[in-house]
CSV table of N, CA and C in Angstrom, one decimal:
chain,number,residue,atom,x,y,z
A,913,MET,N,-102.2,196.3,-49.9
A,913,MET,CA,-101.2,197.3,-49.7
A,913,MET,C,-99.8,196.7,-49.9
A,914,GLU,N,-99.7,195.5,-49.3
A,914,GLU,CA,-98.4,194.9,-49.4
A,914,GLU,C,-97.9,194.6,-50.8
A,915,LEU,N,-98.8,194.1,-51.6
A,915,LEU,CA,-98.5,193.8,-53.0
A,915,LEU,C,-98.1,195.1,-53.7
A,916,GLU,N,-98.8,196.2,-53.5
A,916,GLU,CA,-98.5,197.5,-54.1
A,916,GLU,C,-97.1,198.0,-53.7
A,917,VAL,N,-96.8,197.8,-52.5
A,917,VAL,CA,-95.5,198.3,-52.0
A,917,VAL,C,-94.4,197.4,-52.6
A,918,GLU,N,-94.6,196.1,-52.6
A,918,GLU,CA,-93.6,195.2,-53.3
A,918,GLU,C,-93.3,195.7,-54.7
A,919,LYS,N,-94.4,196.0,-55.4
A,919,LYS,CA,-94.2,196.5,-56.8
A,919,LYS,C,-93.4,197.8,-56.8
A,920,GLN,N,-93.7,198.7,-55.9
A,920,GLN,CA,-92.9,199.9,-55.9
A,920,GLN,C,-91.5,199.7,-55.6
A,921,LEU,N,-91.2,198.7,-54.7
A,921,LEU,CA,-89.8,198.5,-54.3
A,921,LEU,C,-89.1,197.5,-55.3
A,922,GLY,N,-89.8,196.9,-56.2
A,922,GLY,CA,-89.3,196.0,-57.2
A,922,GLY,C,-88.8,194.7,-56.5
A,923,ILE,N,-89.6,194.3,-55.5
A,923,ILE,CA,-89.3,193.0,-54.8
A,923,ILE,C,-90.5,192.1,-54.8
A,924,SER,N,-90.3,190.9,-54.4
A,924,SER,CA,-91.4,189.9,-54.4
A,924,SER,C,-91.2,188.8,-53.4
A,925,GLY,N,-92.1,188.8,-52.4
A,925,GLY,CA,-92.1,187.7,-51.4
A,925,GLY,C,-91.4,188.1,-50.1
A,926,LYS,N,-91.7,187.2,-49.2
A,926,LYS,CA,-91.3,187.4,-47.8
A,926,LYS,C,-89.7,187.5,-47.6
A,927,PRO,N,-89.0,186.6,-48.3
A,927,PRO,CA,-87.5,186.7,-48.1
A,927,PRO,C,-86.9,188.0,-48.6
A,928,GLU,N,-87.5,188.6,-49.7
A,928,GLU,CA,-87.0,189.9,-50.2
A,928,GLU,C,-87.4,191.0,-49.3
A,929,ILE,N,-88.7,190.9,-48.7
A,929,ILE,CA,-89.1,191.9,-47.7
A,929,ILE,C,-88.2,191.9,-46.5
A,930,GLU,N,-87.9,190.8,-46.0
A,930,GLU,CA,-87.0,190.7,-44.8
A,930,GLU,C,-85.6,191.2,-45.2
A,931,ALA,N,-85.1,190.9,-46.4
A,931,ALA,CA,-83.8,191.4,-46.8
A,931,ALA,C,-83.7,192.9,-46.9
A,932,SER,N,-84.8,193.5,-47.4
A,932,SER,CA,-84.8,194.9,-47.6
A,932,SER,C,-85.2,195.7,-46.4
A,933,GLY,N,-85.7,195.0,-45.3
A,933,GLY,CA,-86.0,195.7,-44.1
A,933,GLY,C,-87.5,195.7,-43.8
A,934,ILE,N,-87.9,195.0,-42.8
A,934,ILE,CA,-89.3,194.9,-42.4
A,934,ILE,C,-89.8,196.3,-42.0
A,935,ALA,N,-89.1,197.0,-41.2
A,935,ALA,CA,-89.5,198.3,-40.7
A,935,ALA,C,-89.8,199.3,-41.8
A,936,GLU,N,-88.9,199.3,-42.8
A,936,GLU,CA,-89.1,200.2,-43.9
A,936,GLU,C,-90.4,199.8,-44.8
A,937,PHE,N,-90.5,198.5,-44.9
A,937,PHE,CA,-91.6,197.9,-45.7
A,937,PHE,C,-92.9,198.3,-45.0
A,938,ASN,N,-93.0,198.1,-43.7
A,938,ASN,CA,-94.2,198.4,-42.9
A,938,ASN,C,-94.5,199.9,-43.0
A,939,ALA,N,-93.5,200.7,-42.9
A,939,ALA,CA,-93.8,202.2,-43.0
A,939,ALA,C,-94.4,202.5,-44.3
A,940,ARG,N,-93.9,201.9,-45.4
A,940,ARG,CA,-94.4,202.2,-46.7
A,940,ARG,C,-95.8,201.7,-46.9
A,941,CYS,N,-96.1,200.6,-46.3
A,941,CYS,CA,-97.5,200.0,-46.3
A,941,CYS,C,-98.4,201.0,-45.6
A,942,ARG,N,-98.0,201.5,-44.4
A,942,ARG,CA,-98.9,202.4,-43.7
A,942,ARG,C,-99.1,203.7,-44.5
A,943,ALA,N,-98.1,204.2,-45.1
A,943,ALA,CA,-98.2,205.4,-46.0
A,943,ALA,C,-99.2,205.1,-47.1
A,944,SER,N,-99.1,203.9,-47.7
A,944,SER,CA,-100.0,203.6,-48.8
A,944,SER,C,-101.4,203.6,-48.4
A,945,VAL,N,-101.7,203.1,-47.2
A,945,VAL,CA,-103.1,203.1,-46.7
A,945,VAL,C,-103.6,204.6,-46.6
A,946,GLY,N,-102.8,205.5,-46.1
A,946,GLY,CA,-103.1,206.9,-46.1
A,946,GLY,C,-103.5,207.5,-47.4
A,947,GLU,N,-102.8,207.0,-48.5
A,947,GLU,CA,-103.0,207.5,-49.8
A,947,GLU,C,-104.4,207.2,-50.3
A,948,TYR,N,-105.1,206.2,-49.8
A,948,TYR,CA,-106.4,205.8,-50.3
A,948,TYR,C,-107.6,206.2,-49.4
A,949,LEU,N,-107.3,206.8,-48.3
A,949,LEU,CA,-108.4,207.1,-47.3
A,949,LEU,C,-109.5,208.0,-48.0
A,950,ASP,N,-109.1,209.1,-48.7
A,950,ASP,CA,-110.1,209.9,-49.3
A,950,ASP,C,-110.9,209.2,-50.3
A,951,GLU,N,-110.3,208.3,-51.1
A,951,GLU,CA,-111.0,207.5,-52.1
A,951,GLU,C,-111.9,206.6,-51.4
A,952,TRP,N,-111.5,206.0,-50.3
A,952,TRP,CA,-112.4,205.0,-49.6
A,952,TRP,C,-113.6,205.8,-49.0
A,953,GLU,N,-113.4,207.0,-48.5
A,953,GLU,CA,-114.6,207.8,-48.0
A,953,GLU,C,-115.6,208.1,-49.1
A,954,ARG,N,-115.0,208.5,-50.3
A,954,ARG,CA,-115.9,208.8,-51.4
A,954,ARG,C,-116.7,207.5,-51.9
A,955,LEU,N,-116.0,206.4,-51.9
A,955,LEU,CA,-116.7,205.2,-52.3
A,955,LEU,C,-117.8,204.8,-51.3
A,956,THR,N,-117.5,204.9,-50.0
A,956,THR,CA,-118.5,204.5,-49.0
A,956,THR,C,-119.8,205.4,-49.1
A,957,ASP,N,-119.6,206.7,-49.4
A,957,ASP,CA,-120.7,207.6,-49.7
A,957,ASP,C,-121.5,207.2,-50.9
A,958,ARG,N,-120.7,206.9,-52.0
A,958,ARG,CA,-121.3,206.6,-53.3
A,958,ARG,C,-122.1,205.3,-53.3
A,959,ILE,N,-121.7,204.3,-52.5
A,959,ILE,CA,-122.4,203.1,-52.5
A,959,ILE,C,-123.4,203.0,-51.4
A,960,GLY,N,-123.5,204.0,-50.6
A,960,GLY,CA,-124.5,204.1,-49.5
A,960,GLY,C,-124.1,203.2,-48.3
A,961,PHE,N,-122.8,203.0,-48.1
A,961,PHE,CA,-122.4,202.2,-47.0
A,961,PHE,C,-122.3,203.1,-45.8
A,962,TRP,N,-123.2,202.9,-44.8
A,962,TRP,CA,-123.4,203.8,-43.7
A,962,TRP,C,-122.3,203.4,-42.6
A,963,VAL,N,-121.3,204.2,-42.6
A,963,VAL,CA,-120.2,204.0,-41.6
A,963,VAL,C,-119.7,205.4,-41.3
A,964,ASP,N,-119.3,205.6,-40.1
A,964,ASP,CA,-118.7,206.9,-39.7
A,964,ASP,C,-117.3,206.9,-39.9
A,965,THR,N,-116.9,207.3,-41.1
A,965,THR,CA,-115.4,207.3,-41.5
A,965,THR,C,-114.5,208.1,-40.6
A,966,SER,N,-115.1,209.1,-39.9
A,966,SER,CA,-114.3,209.9,-39.0
A,966,SER,C,-113.9,209.1,-37.8
A,967,LYS,N,-114.6,208.0,-37.5
A,967,LYS,CA,-114.2,207.2,-36.4
A,967,LYS,C,-113.8,205.8,-36.8
A,968,ALA,N,-113.4,205.7,-38.0
A,968,ALA,CA,-113.1,204.4,-38.6
A,968,ALA,C,-111.8,203.7,-37.9
A,969,TYR,N,-111.8,202.4,-37.8
A,969,TYR,CA,-110.7,201.8,-37.3
A,969,TYR,C,-109.9,201.2,-38.5
A,970,ARG,N,-108.6,201.1,-38.3
A,970,ARG,CA,-107.7,200.5,-39.3
A,970,ARG,C,-106.9,199.4,-38.6
A,971,THR,N,-106.8,198.3,-39.2
A,971,THR,CA,-106.2,197.2,-38.5
A,971,THR,C,-104.7,197.4,-38.2
A,972,MET,N,-104.1,198.5,-38.8
A,972,MET,CA,-102.7,198.8,-38.5
A,972,MET,C,-102.6,199.7,-37.3
A,973,ASP,N,-103.7,200.3,-36.8
A,973,ASP,CA,-103.6,201.3,-35.7
A,973,ASP,C,-103.4,200.5,-34.4
A,974,THR,N,-102.5,201.1,-33.5
A,974,THR,CA,-102.2,200.6,-32.2
A,974,THR,C,-103.4,200.3,-31.4
A,975,ASP,N,-104.4,201.3,-31.4
A,975,ASP,CA,-105.6,201.1,-30.6
A,975,ASP,C,-106.4,199.9,-31.1
A,976,TYR,N,-106.5,199.7,-32.4
A,976,TYR,CA,-107.2,198.5,-32.9
A,976,TYR,C,-106.5,197.2,-32.4
A,977,VAL,N,-105.2,197.2,-32.7
A,977,VAL,CA,-104.4,196.0,-32.3
A,977,VAL,C,-104.5,195.7,-30.8
A,978,GLU,N,-104.4,196.7,-30.0
A,978,GLU,CA,-104.5,196.5,-28.5
A,978,GLU,C,-105.9,196.0,-28.2
A,979,SER,N,-107.0,196.5,-28.9
A,979,SER,CA,-108.3,196.1,-28.6
A,979,SER,C,-108.5,194.6,-28.9
A,980,VAL,N,-107.9,194.2,-30.0
A,980,VAL,CA,-108.0,192.8,-30.4
A,980,VAL,C,-107.3,191.9,-29.3
A,981,TRP,N,-106.1,192.3,-28.9
A,981,TRP,CA,-105.4,191.6,-27.8
A,981,TRP,C,-106.2,191.6,-26.5
A,982,TRP,N,-106.8,192.7,-26.2
A,982,TRP,CA,-107.6,192.7,-25.0
A,982,TRP,C,-108.8,191.8,-25.1
A,983,SER,N,-109.5,191.8,-26.2
A,983,SER,CA,-110.7,190.9,-26.3
A,983,SER,C,-110.2,189.4,-26.3
A,984,LEU,N,-109.1,189.1,-26.9
A,984,LEU,CA,-108.6,187.7,-26.9
A,984,LEU,C,-108.2,187.3,-25.5
A,985,ALA,N,-107.6,188.2,-24.8
A,985,ALA,CA,-107.2,187.9,-23.4
A,985,ALA,C,-108.4,187.7,-22.5
A,986,THR,N,-109.4,188.5,-22.7
A,986,THR,CA,-110.7,188.4,-22.0
A,986,THR,C,-111.4,187.0,-22.2
A,987,MET,N,-111.4,186.7,-23.5
A,987,MET,CA,-112.0,185.4,-23.9
A,987,MET,C,-111.2,184.2,-23.3
A,988,PHE,N,-109.9,184.3,-23.3
A,988,PHE,CA,-109.0,183.3,-22.8
A,988,PHE,C,-109.2,183.2,-21.3
A,989,ASP,N,-109.3,184.3,-20.6
A,989,ASP,CA,-109.5,184.2,-19.1
A,989,ASP,C,-110.9,183.6,-18.8
A,990,LYS,N,-111.8,183.7,-19.7
A,990,LYS,CA,-113.2,183.1,-19.4
A,990,LYS,C,-113.2,181.6,-19.9
A,991,GLY,N,-112.1,181.1,-20.4
A,991,GLY,CA,-112.1,179.7,-20.9
A,991,GLY,C,-112.7,179.5,-22.2
A,992,LEU,N,-112.8,180.6,-23.0
A,992,LEU,CA,-113.5,180.5,-24.3
A,992,LEU,C,-112.5,180.3,-25.5
A,993,VAL,N,-111.3,180.2,-25.2
A,993,VAL,CA,-110.3,180.0,-26.3
A,993,VAL,C,-109.7,178.6,-26.2
A,994,TYR,N,-109.6,178.0,-27.3
A,994,TYR,CA,-109.1,176.7,-27.4
A,994,TYR,C,-108.2,176.5,-28.6
A,995,GLU,N,-107.3,175.6,-28.6
A,995,GLU,CA,-106.4,175.4,-29.7
A,995,GLU,C,-107.0,174.3,-30.6
A,996,SER,N,-107.0,174.5,-31.9
A,996,SER,CA,-107.5,173.6,-32.8
A,996,SER,C,-106.9,173.8,-34.2
A,997,ASP,N,-107.3,173.0,-35.1
A,997,ASP,CA,-106.8,173.2,-36.5
A,997,ASP,C,-107.9,173.8,-37.4
A,998,LYS,N,-107.5,174.6,-38.3
A,998,LYS,CA,-108.4,175.2,-39.3
A,998,LYS,C,-107.7,175.3,-40.6
A,999,VAL,N,-108.3,174.9,-41.6
A,999,VAL,CA,-107.7,174.9,-43.0
A,999,VAL,C,-108.0,176.4,-43.5
A,1000,VAL,N,-106.9,177.0,-43.9
A,1000,VAL,CA,-107.0,178.4,-44.4
A,1000,VAL,C,-106.2,178.5,-45.7
A,1001,PRO,N,-106.7,179.3,-46.6
A,1001,PRO,CA,-105.9,179.5,-47.8
A,1001,PRO,C,-104.5,180.1,-47.5
A,1002,TYR,N,-103.5,179.6,-48.2
A,1002,TYR,CA,-102.1,180.0,-47.8
A,1002,TYR,C,-101.4,180.5,-49.1
A,1003,CYS,N,-100.6,181.5,-48.9
A,1003,CYS,CA,-99.8,182.0,-50.0
A,1003,CYS,C,-98.4,181.5,-50.0
A,1004,PRO,N,-98.0,180.6,-50.8
A,1004,PRO,CA,-96.6,180.1,-50.8
A,1004,PRO,C,-95.6,181.1,-51.1
A,1005,ARG,N,-96.0,182.1,-51.9
A,1005,ARG,CA,-95.0,183.2,-52.2
A,1005,ARG,C,-94.7,184.0,-51.0
A,1006,CYS,N,-95.7,184.4,-50.2
A,1006,CYS,CA,-95.5,185.3,-49.1
A,1006,CYS,C,-95.2,184.5,-47.8
A,1007,GLY,N,-95.6,183.2,-47.8
A,1007,GLY,CA,-95.5,182.4,-46.5
A,1007,GLY,C,-96.4,182.8,-45.5
A,1008,THR,N,-97.7,183.3,-45.9
A,1008,THR,CA,-98.6,183.8,-44.9
A,1008,THR,C,-100.0,183.2,-45.3
A,1009,ALA,N,-100.9,183.2,-44.3
A,1009,ALA,CA,-102.3,182.9,-44.5
A,1009,ALA,C,-103.0,184.1,-45.3
A,1010,LEU,N,-104.0,183.8,-46.1
A,1010,LEU,CA,-104.7,184.8,-46.8
A,1010,LEU,C,-106.0,185.1,-46.2
A,1011,SER,N,-106.4,186.4,-46.3
A,1011,SER,CA,-107.7,186.8,-45.8
A,1011,SER,C,-108.7,186.4,-46.9
A,1012,SER,N,-110.0,186.4,-46.5
A,1012,SER,CA,-111.0,186.1,-47.5
A,1012,SER,C,-111.0,187.1,-48.6
A,1013,HIS,N,-110.7,188.4,-48.3
A,1013,HIS,CA,-110.6,189.4,-49.3
A,1013,HIS,C,-109.5,189.1,-50.3
A,1014,GLU,N,-108.4,188.7,-49.8
A,1014,GLU,CA,-107.2,188.4,-50.7
A,1014,GLU,C,-107.6,187.2,-51.6
A,1015,VAL,N,-108.3,186.2,-51.1
A,1015,VAL,CA,-108.6,185.0,-51.8
A,1015,VAL,C,-109.6,185.4,-52.9
A,1016,ALA,N,-110.6,186.3,-52.6
A,1016,ALA,CA,-111.6,186.7,-53.6
A,1016,ALA,C,-111.0,187.5,-54.8
A,1017,GLN,N,-109.9,188.1,-54.6
A,1017,GLN,CA,-109.3,188.9,-55.6
A,1017,GLN,C,-108.9,188.0,-56.8
A,1018,GLY,N,-108.5,186.8,-56.5
A,1018,GLY,CA,-108.0,185.9,-57.6
A,1018,GLY,C,-108.9,184.7,-57.8
A,1019,TYR,N,-110.1,184.8,-57.4
A,1019,TYR,CA,-111.0,183.6,-57.5
A,1019,TYR,C,-111.5,183.4,-58.9
A,1020,LYS,N,-111.5,182.2,-59.3
A,1020,LYS,CA,-112.1,181.9,-60.6
A,1020,LYS,C,-112.5,180.4,-60.6
A,1021,ASP,N,-113.5,180.1,-61.3
A,1021,ASP,CA,-113.9,178.7,-61.4
A,1021,ASP,C,-113.0,178.0,-62.4
A,1022,VAL,N,-112.5,176.8,-62.1
A,1022,VAL,CA,-111.7,176.0,-62.9
A,1022,VAL,C,-112.2,174.6,-63.0
A,1023,VAL,N,-111.9,174.0,-64.1
A,1023,VAL,CA,-112.2,172.6,-64.3
A,1023,VAL,C,-111.0,171.8,-63.8
A,1024,ASP,N,-111.3,170.9,-62.9
A,1024,ASP,CA,-110.2,170.1,-62.3
A,1024,ASP,C,-110.4,168.7,-62.7
A,1025,PRO,N,-109.4,167.9,-63.0
A,1025,PRO,CA,-109.6,166.6,-63.5
A,1025,PRO,C,-110.1,165.7,-62.3
A,1026,SER,N,-111.0,164.9,-62.5
A,1026,SER,CA,-111.5,163.9,-61.6
A,1026,SER,C,-112.1,162.7,-62.3
A,1027,ILE,N,-112.0,161.6,-61.7
A,1027,ILE,CA,-112.6,160.4,-62.4
A,1027,ILE,C,-113.1,159.4,-61.3
A,1028,TYR,N,-114.0,158.5,-61.8
A,1028,TYR,CA,-114.5,157.4,-61.0
A,1028,TYR,C,-113.7,156.2,-61.4
A,1029,VAL,N,-113.3,155.4,-60.4
A,1029,VAL,CA,-112.5,154.2,-60.7
A,1029,VAL,C,-113.2,153.0,-60.0
A,1030,LYS,N,-113.1,151.9,-60.6
A,1030,LYS,CA,-113.7,150.7,-60.0
A,1030,LYS,C,-112.5,149.8,-59.5
A,1031,PHE,N,-112.6,149.5,-58.2
A,1031,PHE,CA,-111.6,148.6,-57.6
A,1031,PHE,C,-112.3,147.2,-57.4
A,1032,PRO,N,-111.9,146.2,-58.1
A,1032,PRO,CA,-112.6,144.9,-57.9
A,1032,PRO,C,-112.4,144.4,-56.5
A,1033,LEU,N,-113.4,143.8,-55.9
A,1033,LEU,CA,-113.4,143.3,-54.5
A,1033,LEU,C,-112.8,141.9,-54.6
A,1034,VAL,N,-111.8,141.6,-53.8
A,1034,VAL,CA,-111.2,140.3,-53.8
A,1034,VAL,C,-112.1,139.2,-53.3
A,1035,ASP,N,-112.9,139.5,-52.2
A,1035,ASP,CA,-113.8,138.5,-51.6
A,1035,ASP,C,-115.2,138.5,-52.2
A,1036,ASP,N,-115.5,139.3,-53.2
A,1036,ASP,CA,-116.8,139.3,-53.8
A,1036,ASP,C,-116.6,139.5,-55.3
A,1037,PRO,N,-116.2,138.4,-56.0
A,1037,PRO,CA,-116.1,138.5,-57.5
A,1037,PRO,C,-117.3,139.1,-58.2
A,1038,GLY,N,-117.1,140.0,-59.1
A,1038,GLY,CA,-118.2,140.6,-59.8
A,1038,GLY,C,-118.7,141.9,-59.2
A,1039,ALA,N,-118.1,142.2,-58.1
A,1039,ALA,CA,-118.5,143.5,-57.5
A,1039,ALA,C,-117.2,144.4,-57.4
A,1040,SER,N,-117.4,145.7,-57.5
A,1040,SER,CA,-116.3,146.6,-57.4
A,1040,SER,C,-116.6,147.8,-56.5
A,1041,LEU,N,-115.6,148.3,-55.8
A,1041,LEU,CA,-115.8,149.5,-55.0
A,1041,LEU,C,-115.7,150.7,-56.0
A,1042,LEU,N,-116.7,151.5,-56.0
A,1042,LEU,CA,-116.6,152.7,-56.9
A,1042,LEU,C,-116.0,153.8,-56.1
A,1043,VAL,N,-114.9,154.4,-56.6
A,1043,VAL,CA,-114.1,155.4,-55.9
A,1043,VAL,C,-114.0,156.6,-56.8
A,1044,TRP,N,-114.2,157.8,-56.2
A,1044,TRP,CA,-114.0,159.1,-57.0
A,1044,TRP,C,-112.7,159.7,-56.5
A,1045,THR,N,-111.9,160.2,-57.4
A,1045,THR,CA,-110.7,160.9,-57.0
A,1045,THR,C,-110.4,162.1,-57.9
A,1046,THR,N,-109.9,163.1,-57.2
A,1046,THR,CA,-109.5,164.3,-57.9
A,1046,THR,C,-108.0,164.3,-58.2
A,1047,THR,N,-107.3,163.2,-57.9
A,1047,THR,CA,-105.9,163.1,-58.2
A,1047,THR,C,-105.7,161.8,-59.0
A,1048,PRO,N,-106.2,161.8,-60.2
A,1048,PRO,CA,-106.1,160.5,-61.0
A,1048,PRO,C,-104.6,160.1,-61.3
A,1049,TRP,N,-103.7,161.1,-61.3
A,1049,TRP,CA,-102.3,160.8,-61.6
A,1049,TRP,C,-101.7,159.9,-60.5
A,1050,THR,N,-102.3,159.8,-59.3
A,1050,THR,CA,-101.8,158.9,-58.2
A,1050,THR,C,-102.2,157.5,-58.4
A,1051,LEU,N,-103.2,157.2,-59.3
A,1051,LEU,CA,-103.7,155.8,-59.4
A,1051,LEU,C,-102.7,154.7,-59.6
A,1052,PRO,N,-101.7,154.9,-60.5
A,1052,PRO,CA,-100.7,153.8,-60.7
A,1052,PRO,C,-100.1,153.3,-59.4
A,1053,ALA,N,-100.0,154.2,-58.4
A,1053,ALA,CA,-99.3,153.8,-57.1
A,1053,ALA,C,-100.3,153.3,-56.1
A,1054,ASN,N,-101.6,153.3,-56.4
A,1054,ASN,CA,-102.6,152.8,-55.4
A,1054,ASN,C,-102.5,151.3,-55.1
A,1055,GLN,N,-102.6,151.0,-53.9
A,1055,GLN,CA,-102.5,149.6,-53.5
A,1055,GLN,C,-103.8,149.2,-52.8
A,1056,ALA,N,-104.6,150.1,-52.3
A,1056,ALA,CA,-105.8,149.8,-51.6
A,1056,ALA,C,-106.7,151.1,-51.6
A,1057,ALA,N,-108.0,150.9,-51.2
A,1057,ALA,CA,-108.9,152.0,-51.0
A,1057,ALA,C,-109.4,152.0,-49.6
A,1058,ALA,N,-109.5,153.2,-49.0
A,1058,ALA,CA,-110.0,153.3,-47.6
A,1058,ALA,C,-111.5,153.5,-47.6
A,1059,ILE,N,-112.2,153.0,-46.7
A,1059,ILE,CA,-113.6,153.2,-46.5
A,1059,ILE,C,-113.8,153.8,-45.1
A,1060,ASN,N,-115.0,154.4,-44.9
A,1060,ASN,CA,-115.3,155.0,-43.6
A,1060,ASN,C,-116.2,154.1,-42.9
A,1061,PRO,N,-115.8,153.6,-41.7
A,1061,PRO,CA,-116.7,152.6,-41.0
A,1061,PRO,C,-118.0,153.2,-40.5
A,1062,ASP,N,-118.1,154.6,-40.5
A,1062,ASP,CA,-119.3,155.2,-40.1
A,1062,ASP,C,-120.3,155.5,-41.3
A,1063,THR,N,-119.9,155.2,-42.5
A,1063,THR,CA,-120.7,155.4,-43.7
A,1063,THR,C,-121.5,154.1,-44.0
A,1064,THR,N,-122.7,154.3,-44.5
A,1064,THR,CA,-123.5,153.1,-45.0
A,1064,THR,C,-123.2,153.0,-46.4
A,1065,TYR,N,-122.8,151.8,-46.9
A,1065,TYR,CA,-122.6,151.5,-48.3
A,1065,TYR,C,-123.7,150.7,-48.9
A,1066,ALA,N,-123.8,150.8,-50.2
A,1066,ALA,CA,-124.8,150.1,-50.9
A,1066,ALA,C,-124.2,149.4,-52.1
A,1067,VAL,N,-124.8,148.2,-52.5
A,1067,VAL,CA,-124.4,147.5,-53.7
A,1067,VAL,C,-125.4,147.9,-54.7
A,1068,VAL,N,-125.0,148.5,-55.8
A,1068,VAL,CA,-125.9,149.0,-56.8
A,1068,VAL,C,-125.6,148.3,-58.1
A,1069,SER,N,-126.7,147.8,-58.8
A,1069,SER,CA,-126.6,147.2,-60.1
A,1069,SER,C,-126.7,148.2,-61.2
A,1070,VAL,N,-125.7,148.3,-62.0
A,1070,VAL,CA,-125.7,149.2,-63.1
A,1070,VAL,C,-125.2,148.5,-64.4
A,1071,ASP,N,-126.1,148.4,-65.3
A,1071,ASP,CA,-125.8,147.7,-66.6
A,1071,ASP,C,-125.1,146.3,-66.3
A,1072,GLY,N,-125.6,145.6,-65.4
A,1072,GLY,CA,-125.1,144.2,-65.1
A,1072,GLY,C,-123.9,144.2,-64.2
A,1073,GLU,N,-123.4,145.3,-63.8
A,1073,GLU,CA,-122.2,145.4,-62.9
A,1073,GLU,C,-122.7,145.7,-61.5
A,1074,ARG,N,-122.1,145.2,-60.5
A,1074,ARG,CA,-122.4,145.5,-59.1
A,1074,ARG,C,-121.3,146.4,-58.6
A,1075,LEU,N,-121.8,147.6,-58.2
A,1075,LEU,CA,-120.9,148.6,-57.7
A,1075,LEU,C,-121.2,148.9,-56.2
A,1076,VAL,N,-120.1,149.0,-55.4
A,1076,VAL,CA,-120.3,149.3,-54.0
A,1076,VAL,C,-119.9,150.8,-53.8
A,1077,MET,N,-120.8,151.5,-53.2
A,1077,MET,CA,-120.5,153.0,-53.0
A,1077,MET,C,-121.3,153.5,-51.8
A,1078,ALA,N,-121.0,154.7,-51.3
A,1078,ALA,CA,-121.7,155.3,-50.2
A,1078,ALA,C,-123.2,155.4,-50.6
A,1079,GLU,N,-124.0,154.9,-49.8
A,1079,GLU,CA,-125.5,154.9,-50.1
A,1079,GLU,C,-126.0,156.3,-50.3
A,1080,ALA,N,-125.5,157.3,-49.6
A,1080,ALA,CA,-126.0,158.7,-49.8
A,1080,ALA,C,-125.6,159.2,-51.2
A,1081,LEU,N,-124.6,158.7,-51.8
A,1081,LEU,CA,-124.2,159.2,-53.2
A,1081,LEU,C,-124.9,158.5,-54.3
A,1082,VAL,N,-125.7,157.4,-54.0
A,1082,VAL,CA,-126.3,156.7,-55.1
A,1082,VAL,C,-127.1,157.6,-56.0
A,1083,PRO,N,-128.1,158.4,-55.5
A,1083,PRO,CA,-128.9,159.2,-56.4
A,1083,PRO,C,-128.1,160.2,-57.2
A,1084,LYS,N,-127.0,160.7,-56.6
A,1084,LYS,CA,-126.2,161.8,-57.3
A,1084,LYS,C,-125.4,161.2,-58.4
A,1085,VAL,N,-124.8,160.0,-58.1
A,1085,VAL,CA,-123.8,159.4,-59.1
A,1085,VAL,C,-124.5,158.5,-60.1
A,1086,ILE,N,-125.4,157.7,-59.6
A,1086,ILE,CA,-126.1,156.7,-60.5
A,1086,ILE,C,-127.4,157.2,-61.0
A,1087,GLY,N,-128.2,157.9,-60.1
A,1087,GLY,CA,-129.5,158.4,-60.4
A,1087,GLY,C,-130.5,157.8,-59.5
A,1088,ASP,N,-131.7,158.4,-59.5
A,1088,ASP,CA,-132.8,158.0,-58.6
A,1088,ASP,C,-133.3,156.6,-58.9
A,1089,ASP,N,-133.2,156.2,-60.1
A,1089,ASP,CA,-133.7,154.9,-60.5
A,1089,ASP,C,-132.7,153.7,-60.4
A,1090,ALA,N,-131.7,153.9,-59.6
A,1090,ALA,CA,-130.7,152.9,-59.4
A,1090,ALA,C,-131.3,151.7,-58.6
A,1091,VAL,N,-130.9,150.5,-58.9
A,1091,VAL,CA,-131.3,149.3,-58.3
A,1091,VAL,C,-130.3,149.0,-57.2
A,1092,VAL,N,-130.8,149.1,-55.9
A,1092,VAL,CA,-129.9,148.8,-54.8
A,1092,VAL,C,-130.2,147.4,-54.4
A,1093,GLU,N,-129.1,146.5,-54.4
A,1093,GLU,CA,-129.2,145.1,-54.0
A,1093,GLU,C,-129.3,145.0,-52.5
A,1094,ARG,N,-128.4,145.6,-51.8
A,1094,ARG,CA,-128.3,145.4,-50.4
A,1094,ARG,C,-127.5,146.6,-49.8
A,1095,THR,N,-127.7,146.8,-48.5
A,1095,THR,CA,-126.9,147.8,-47.9
A,1095,THR,C,-126.1,147.2,-46.7
């Protein structure tokens, strides 16, 4: 709804929404929802989605918002709410987190550059740490590679080269017939 209203107003993004007036923007978004209710009810009937549309909730309704705050407060009072971090898709244009529905609208598979790089080991000539990166353009600035102390690494012989890599990745990267020297 927000994107549709932005198009109607000829604006784009959070700064322009704020400049044109948040209250007016929100009112237009609410009105836009109302324009599609009949279409939504026809769609739910057509696809066999069993829902009582006469008692449907809308996330913009005060009753719905208050019920969400009530349930959050109840969980908080029971000690079930905690603060943590969660990675979520983010819209830099709007300055907001995106819902799974919004993300799905623009989803497409893309080929992203990635490479494997060998870092020669200083204390073990002839062996290299095999590293995979999705940011190959950062390689000229690399000074070191980090390893995880909780990961088991293996030395694998491939065409006369000794490569050090996470043991769990050997079959995926090298193949099941890889020769593991030691772990």
